[in-house]
Amino acid sequence: MNLTPLAQNFVLHFGEMGSRWGINRTVGQIYALLYVSQRPLNADEIAEALNFSRSNVSMGLKELESWRLTKLQHLPNDRREYFSAPEDVWAIFRTLAEERRKREIDPTLSMLRDALMAAPSNAEDLHVQQRMREMHDLIEMATLWFNDVQKLEPETLKQLMKMGSHVTKLLEMKDKLKTVAGGRASSARAANPENQST
Amino acid sequence: MNLTPLAQNFVLHFGEMGSRWGINRTVGQIYALLYVSQRPLNADEIAEALNFSRSNVSMGLKELESWRLTKLQHLPNDRREYFSAPEDVWAIFRTLAEERRKREIDPTLSMLRDALMAAPSNAEDLHVQQRMREMHDLIEMATLWFNDVQKLEPETLKQLMKMGSHVTKLLEMKDKLKTVAGGRASSARAANPENQST
DNA sequence: CTATAATTTCAGTAATTACTGAAAATTCAG
DNA sequence: CTGAATTTTCAGTAATTACTGAAATTATAG
């Protein structure tokens, strides 16, 4: 297995990027390799292509599995395990986001919630709680939104993203209709009073 | 400067989280401290509160400044520099995202674009380029979208997020209106043909 | 079962990253 | 200017994280 300069370059770049995102360089490179590979690869092929020790590859693959980012399969007449990345980039992105939520966002939210339960014992803690609440609310809202939007068809999502900030026009349109028709057309999720403001 | 257990806990948690996101523990803790603090703090106060050396705090603050996450101010009759975090969590989040885009997304996009310019020299590279293109398109779309949505008023953004996947209903509504009215109401950004699909 | 192929584990080591204290540089009141 | 206060730099060291090779474990063909 010898990488073309094109693939080589891609793999190295993702190694670097990985390390900026708390994923180690090796794991980044392994995934980049699987991502651009035309066919599933076994651990020895990966080790050879990237010049890592076999055991390093084993650990890297285990890590990637724990992120649910690889597919494992067997080839006929071959005992070795073959790994690949999903074909759909959106799916990869979604999995990554879900896993990060589970590992980082959820624990943070739960820490914040716990801290907000306690009665503040002084003015300082009152302020600390206020700040924590602001952060909690932002993270929670973003998470709920993400969770929700994730369920959309990729096509619908693409359509929405392409609209960008022009969605506002839809909102305005809706509000006008609502005013004219007597306010029965709302489709917003929450009964949260903040929703009505401004 | 002595931290209450509430603040202590928050600070430690963000130290850990930081290190999972490629930000070092010290920097995470310093920012968490500034974030919950009622008033701006100088470097000595930070060093004392977190038990770091003065020089470590200096480096941490420099790092935070490079992310544009701190505000620097002076107090009357005091030569020392006082640091604080912006009051608006949304603003913090936005700055963080912008800065990460500049440092990680933009270079990646440019690497991908460059790689896609080259004529593939064989079937393998053709496939590599295909995969790179998929990734490029996803990242670019997400970036453009983010860039666009970032300009909205926080209130509008909140409203949109609270709607979650219900925005689809607006889309459907729009499509119906379009059909009835003869297709003049489109507000989608791109002339991209993909936009029409499904 | 047994033998061999394949994978995982893990102790030791290498490489990287974080942190400190001392010294240098900068800032500013007098 | 001068000199004290403040901040920054940086070489050295500590701590952490990554990686390897050898040994142990697991899986499977015969």
XYZ file of C-alpha atoms (C1' of nucleotides) in Angstrom:
456
model
C 0.000 0.000 0.000
C 1.580 3.200 -1.169
C -0.257 6.502 -0.908
C -0.392 8.898 -3.818
C 0.822 12.422 -3.006
C -2.779 13.587 -3.140
C -3.921 11.092 -0.524
C -0.751 11.563 1.483
C -1.401 15.252 1.759
C -4.995 14.778 2.823
C -4.009 12.246 5.458
C -1.326 14.460 6.931
C -3.611 17.460 7.052
C -6.217 15.531 8.982
C -3.638 14.253 11.365
C -2.815 17.844 12.252
C -6.437 18.909 12.431
C -7.296 15.957 14.610
C -4.731 16.980 17.163
C -6.306 20.425 17.413
C -9.614 18.828 18.205
C -8.526 16.547 20.989
C -8.178 13.565 18.672
C -4.666 12.290 18.360
C -2.706 12.616 15.181
C -2.536 8.895 14.555
C -6.261 8.418 14.843
C -6.854 11.375 12.550
C -4.582 9.929 9.923
C -6.097 6.483 10.122
C -9.549 7.888 9.632
C -8.510 10.121 6.772
C -6.984 7.087 5.096
C -10.132 5.016 5.513
C -12.184 7.948 4.321
C -10.425 8.270 0.975
C -9.810 4.585 0.443
C -11.663 2.905 -2.384
C -11.948 -0.327 -0.456
C -11.932 -1.463 3.167
C -8.474 -1.897 4.674
C -7.105 -4.270 7.271
C -4.906 -3.216 10.131
C -1.678 -4.345 8.483
C -2.378 -2.347 5.367
C -3.046 0.738 7.479
C 0.111 0.204 9.484
C 2.163 -0.104 6.330
C 0.567 2.847 4.539
C 1.051 5.181 7.488
C 4.231 3.716 8.928
C 2.756 3.048 12.335
C 3.309 0.006 14.456
C 0.658 -2.640 14.256
C -0.291 -2.074 17.878
C -0.704 1.634 17.365
C -3.127 0.945 14.544
C -5.000 -1.477 16.730
C -5.442 1.179 19.394
C -6.408 3.792 16.865
C -9.050 1.577 15.340
C -10.425 0.789 18.759
C -10.724 4.507 19.432
C -12.503 5.078 16.136
C -14.853 2.213 16.900
C -15.703 3.811 20.217
C -16.757 6.873 18.232
C -18.857 4.618 15.982
C -17.062 6.044 12.959
C -15.903 2.847 11.287
C -17.630 -0.042 9.609
C -16.141 -3.460 10.154
C -16.455 -6.255 7.611
C -14.919 -9.536 6.532
C -13.775 -10.550 3.095
C -14.315 -14.061 1.731
C -11.444 -16.428 2.542
C -9.717 -13.914 4.746
C -9.686 -14.037 8.499
C -8.580 -10.458 8.909
C -10.890 -7.615 9.795
C -11.456 -4.900 7.229
C -12.341 -1.361 8.157
C -13.978 1.444 6.240
C -15.621 4.821 6.769
C -19.278 5.345 5.876
C -19.801 6.658 2.356
C -22.129 9.433 3.477
C -20.210 12.462 4.811
C -23.355 13.772 6.438
C -23.705 10.573 8.370
C -20.108 10.831 9.535
C -20.634 14.380 10.628
C -23.820 13.472 12.444
C -22.229 10.578 14.299
C -19.335 12.759 15.342
C -21.686 15.406 16.665
C -23.835 12.888 18.528
C -20.858 11.280 20.140
C -19.386 14.589 21.172
C -22.694 15.557 22.680
C -22.804 12.375 24.711
C -19.244 12.778 25.934
C -18.919 16.490 26.478
C -22.181 18.390 26.284
C -24.376 16.090 28.350
C -21.986 15.909 31.307
C -21.574 19.672 31.187
C -25.304 20.254 31.160
C -25.782 17.900 34.041
C -23.013 19.581 36.035
C -24.644 22.948 35.398
C -28.101 21.706 36.313
C -26.836 20.258 39.574
C -25.034 23.453 40.437
C -28.162 25.461 39.744
C -30.239 23.367 42.134
C -28.242 24.391 45.197
C -29.393 27.454 47.087
C -26.729 30.148 46.784
C -25.144 30.883 50.128
C -24.059 34.427 49.317
C -24.142 37.203 46.739
C -21.101 35.887 44.936
C -22.619 32.460 44.380
C -25.806 34.097 43.236
C -23.869 35.755 40.462
C -21.986 32.573 39.643
C -25.305 30.805 39.289
C -26.660 33.531 37.056
C -23.712 33.074 34.727
C -24.048 29.324 34.837
C -27.721 29.621 34.007
C -26.973 31.725 30.944
C -24.526 29.138 29.734
C -26.854 26.299 30.558
C -29.708 27.863 28.641
C -27.601 28.496 25.569
C -26.179 24.990 25.487
C -29.526 23.402 26.123
C -31.217 25.378 23.406
C -28.506 24.589 20.890
C -28.624 20.935 21.820
C -32.382 20.638 21.544
C -32.256 22.422 18.232
C -29.514 20.210 16.915
C -31.270 17.104 18.082
C -34.399 18.226 16.337
C -32.842 19.333 13.090
C -30.846 16.139 12.918
C -34.033 14.267 12.219
C -34.660 16.132 8.992
C -33.943 14.535 5.649
C -30.486 15.558 4.450
C -32.141 17.126 1.415
C -34.411 19.279 3.540
C -31.487 20.238 5.703
C -29.438 21.224 2.681
C -32.314 23.307 1.426
C -32.569 25.089 4.761
C -28.851 25.705 4.967
C -28.776 27.113 1.481
C -31.414 29.586 2.522
C -29.118 30.791 5.236
C -30.369 33.907 6.919
C -33.148 34.209 4.393
C -35.239 31.968 6.619
C -36.061 35.173 8.410
C -38.173 36.145 5.456
C -40.222 33.026 6.002
C -40.613 33.983 9.621
C -41.800 37.433 8.680
C -44.166 35.945 6.178
C -45.538 33.648 8.823
C -46.009 36.513 11.245
C -47.902 38.501 8.678
C -50.188 35.613 7.874
C -50.707 35.112 11.564
C -51.708 38.720 12.072
C -54.084 38.690 9.165
C -55.584 35.299 9.905
C -55.955 35.845 13.644
C -52.988 34.016 15.146
C -53.844 30.361 14.549
C -50.906 29.510 12.275
C -48.067 29.308 14.802
C -45.887 26.265 14.531
C -43.264 27.162 17.110
C -42.380 24.459 19.586
C -42.381 26.094 22.949
C -45.004 27.834 25.004
C -42.038 29.727 26.412
C -43.021 33.382 26.774
C -39.599 34.507 25.534
C -40.749 33.285 22.171
C -43.123 36.203 21.814
C -40.651 38.960 22.558
C -39.504 41.806 20.280
C -9.193 35.467 46.295
C -10.779 32.265 47.449
C -13.196 30.390 45.250
C -16.480 29.120 46.619
C -17.052 25.383 46.081
C -19.631 26.258 43.437
C -17.179 28.308 41.416
C -14.371 25.867 42.112
C -16.380 23.051 40.625
C -17.293 25.020 37.545
C -13.689 26.040 36.977
C -12.392 22.495 37.318
C -15.022 21.130 34.975
C -14.082 23.616 32.283
C -10.454 22.823 32.706
C -11.221 19.218 31.858
C -13.519 20.115 29.001
C -10.987 22.488 27.560
C -8.400 19.776 27.328
C -10.799 17.620 25.315
C -11.165 20.457 22.856
C -7.548 21.154 22.202
C -7.438 24.012 24.707
C -5.165 23.390 27.624
C -6.500 22.854 31.090
C -4.954 26.019 32.489
C -6.487 28.218 29.824
C -9.867 26.570 30.315
C -9.747 27.244 34.036
C -8.674 30.838 33.629
C -11.529 31.520 31.271
C -14.062 29.779 33.460
C -12.898 31.926 36.347
C -13.213 35.134 34.362
C -16.586 34.001 33.113
C -18.130 33.615 36.553
C -16.316 36.487 38.178
C -18.383 39.479 39.244
C -15.592 41.861 38.459
C -12.499 41.974 36.234
C -9.450 40.252 37.672
C -5.757 40.953 37.376
C -3.159 38.309 36.669
C -2.035 38.004 40.276
C -5.550 37.401 41.489
C -6.006 34.694 38.873
C -2.698 33.081 39.765
C -3.634 33.039 43.410
C -7.172 31.781 42.892
C -6.082 28.921 40.665
C -2.691 28.221 42.185
C -0.782 28.741 38.979
C 2.507 30.519 38.592
C 2.314 34.101 37.490
C 4.021 33.281 34.219
C 1.579 30.517 33.453
C -1.293 32.951 33.889
C 0.452 35.413 31.639
C 0.712 32.818 28.880
C -2.854 31.690 29.388
C -4.165 35.223 29.125
C -2.149 35.786 25.995
C -3.693 32.689 24.488
C -7.188 33.861 25.403
C -6.456 37.249 23.910
C -5.414 35.602 20.665
C -8.874 34.027 20.619
C -10.392 37.470 21.239
C -12.238 36.068 24.229
C -11.176 38.532 26.889
C -11.773 42.175 27.525
C -8.919 44.174 28.953
C -9.421 47.236 31.126
C -7.719 49.438 33.668
C -8.953 50.489 37.040
C -8.419 54.010 38.390
C -5.158 54.378 40.326
C -4.002 50.911 39.457
C -1.374 50.133 36.896
C -2.276 46.484 36.592
C -4.315 45.065 33.754
C -7.738 43.669 34.530
C -9.344 40.947 32.469
C -12.939 39.877 32.029
C -15.132 37.778 29.780
C -17.922 39.406 27.757
C -21.284 39.372 29.512
C -23.129 37.971 26.525
C -22.732 34.184 26.236
C -23.905 34.300 22.654
C -21.152 36.696 21.792
C -18.604 34.408 23.413
C -19.906 31.459 21.504
C -19.855 33.400 18.258
C -16.299 34.586 18.730
C -15.173 31.074 19.506
C -16.815 29.758 16.379
C -15.389 32.502 14.188
C -11.924 31.996 15.490
C -12.093 28.235 15.046
C -13.282 28.769 11.513
C -10.346 30.999 10.753
C -7.845 28.613 12.260
C -9.172 25.226 11.266
C -11.969 25.324 8.739
C -10.540 27.874 6.339
C -7.163 26.159 5.969
C -8.915 22.843 5.470
C -11.177 24.252 2.800
C -8.259 25.798 1.030
C -6.288 22.549 1.156
C -9.277 20.694 -0.279
C -9.820 23.269 -3.001
C -6.192 23.104 -4.043
C -6.261 19.334 -4.139
C -9.393 19.389 -6.271
C -7.761 21.633 -8.859
C -5.149 19.069 -9.848
C -5.989 16.677 -12.648
C -6.173 13.152 -11.199
C -3.396 10.979 -12.585
C -5.179 7.673 -12.090
C -8.395 5.974 -10.991
C -7.376 5.965 -7.361
C -6.837 9.701 -7.239
C -10.099 10.206 -9.029
C -11.824 8.478 -6.150
C -9.806 10.376 -3.564
C -10.882 13.594 -5.196
C -14.505 12.512 -5.220
C -14.330 11.939 -1.482
C -12.544 15.203 -0.936
C -15.179 16.997 -2.941
C -17.971 15.557 -0.800
C -16.214 16.760 2.306
C -15.420 20.110 0.780
C -19.028 20.685 -0.207
C -20.353 19.801 3.199
C -17.916 22.014 5.034
C -18.412 24.883 2.666
C -22.160 24.723 2.920
C -22.076 24.570 6.702
C -19.669 27.479 6.813
C -21.658 29.679 4.490
C -24.773 28.880 6.437
C -23.138 29.644 9.737
C -21.682 32.852 8.434
C -25.073 33.895 7.258
C -27.058 32.930 10.305
C -24.524 34.615 12.532
C -25.725 37.952 11.261
C -29.224 37.456 12.617
C -30.352 39.174 15.768
C -29.889 36.871 18.752
C -33.628 37.092 19.334
C -34.435 35.943 15.833
C -31.906 33.173 16.135
C -33.424 32.019 19.398
C -36.828 32.018 17.788
C -35.548 29.898 14.910
C -33.784 27.466 17.202
C -36.870 27.057 19.323
C -38.780 26.124 16.217
C -36.351 23.308 15.635
C -37.413 20.968 12.905
C -40.749 22.744 12.648
C -39.153 25.132 10.190
C -39.966 22.471 7.653
C -43.588 23.454 7.991
C -42.663 26.935 6.909
C -40.842 25.492 3.934
C -43.862 23.453 2.949
C -46.027 26.510 3.362
C -43.719 28.490 1.143
C -43.724 25.787 -1.509
C -47.502 25.727 -1.544
C -47.718 29.476 -1.885
C -45.144 29.301 -4.658
C -47.149 26.709 -6.556
C -50.360 28.664 -6.216
C -48.861 32.053 -6.958
C -46.748 30.931 -9.902
C -43.264 30.565 -8.404
C -42.285 34.185 -7.752
C -41.924 33.931 -3.979
C -38.633 32.018 -3.730
C -36.165 33.400 -1.281
C -33.521 30.702 -1.464
C -29.990 31.939 -1.899
C -28.481 29.795 -4.586
C -29.268 29.177 -8.180
C -27.777 25.764 -7.497
C -29.895 23.164 -9.301
C -29.600 20.766 -6.365
C -31.867 23.137 -4.563
C -34.819 22.056 -6.648
C -34.491 18.311 -6.053
C -36.950 15.889 -4.373
C -8.292 -30.420 20.136
C -4.018 -28.222 17.937
C -1.544 -25.074 15.434
C -1.369 -20.875 13.414
C -3.108 -16.514 12.205
C -4.888 -12.277 13.913
C -5.719 -9.045 17.439
C -5.182 -6.880 21.929
C -2.821 -5.596 25.982
C 0.599 -3.382 28.448
C 5.069 -2.094 30.474
C 8.632 0.651 29.006
C 10.213 4.512 26.357
C 9.888 8.388 23.261
C 7.842 12.657 22.059
C 5.046 16.347 23.114
C 3.026 19.653 25.804
C 2.522 22.222 30.097
C 4.501 24.789 33.760
C 7.894 27.230 36.600
C 11.308 30.577 38.284
C 14.599 33.730 37.012
C 15.851 37.187 34.056
C 14.654 40.564 30.579
C 11.637 43.896 28.831
C 8.091 47.223 29.273
C 5.374 50.706 31.453
C 4.647 54.648 33.978
C 4.596 57.755 38.284
C 7.383 61.024 40.111
C 15.316 60.508 33.035
C 15.044 57.057 37.189
C 13.457 53.323 39.441
C 9.768 50.618 41.053
C 5.866 48.016 39.450
C 4.153 45.013 36.116
C 4.283 41.960 32.353
C 6.644 38.883 29.134
C 10.012 35.669 27.674
C 12.364 31.540 27.816
C 15.480 27.757 29.217
C 14.957 24.008 32.044
C 12.038 20.601 34.088
C 7.779 18.225 35.147
C 3.728 15.978 33.594
C 1.131 14.044 30.130
C 0.245 11.702 26.115
C 1.643 8.838 22.230
C 3.909 4.865 20.465
C 6.409 0.483 20.288
C 7.687 -4.407 20.685
C 6.965 -8.400 23.120
C 3.874 -11.245 25.299
C -0.821 -12.669 26.110
C -5.255 -13.479 24.336
C -8.634 -14.693 21.025
C -10.364 -16.798 16.896
C -10.543 -20.285 13.441
C -8.963 -23.698 9.891
C -7.844 -28.217 9.715
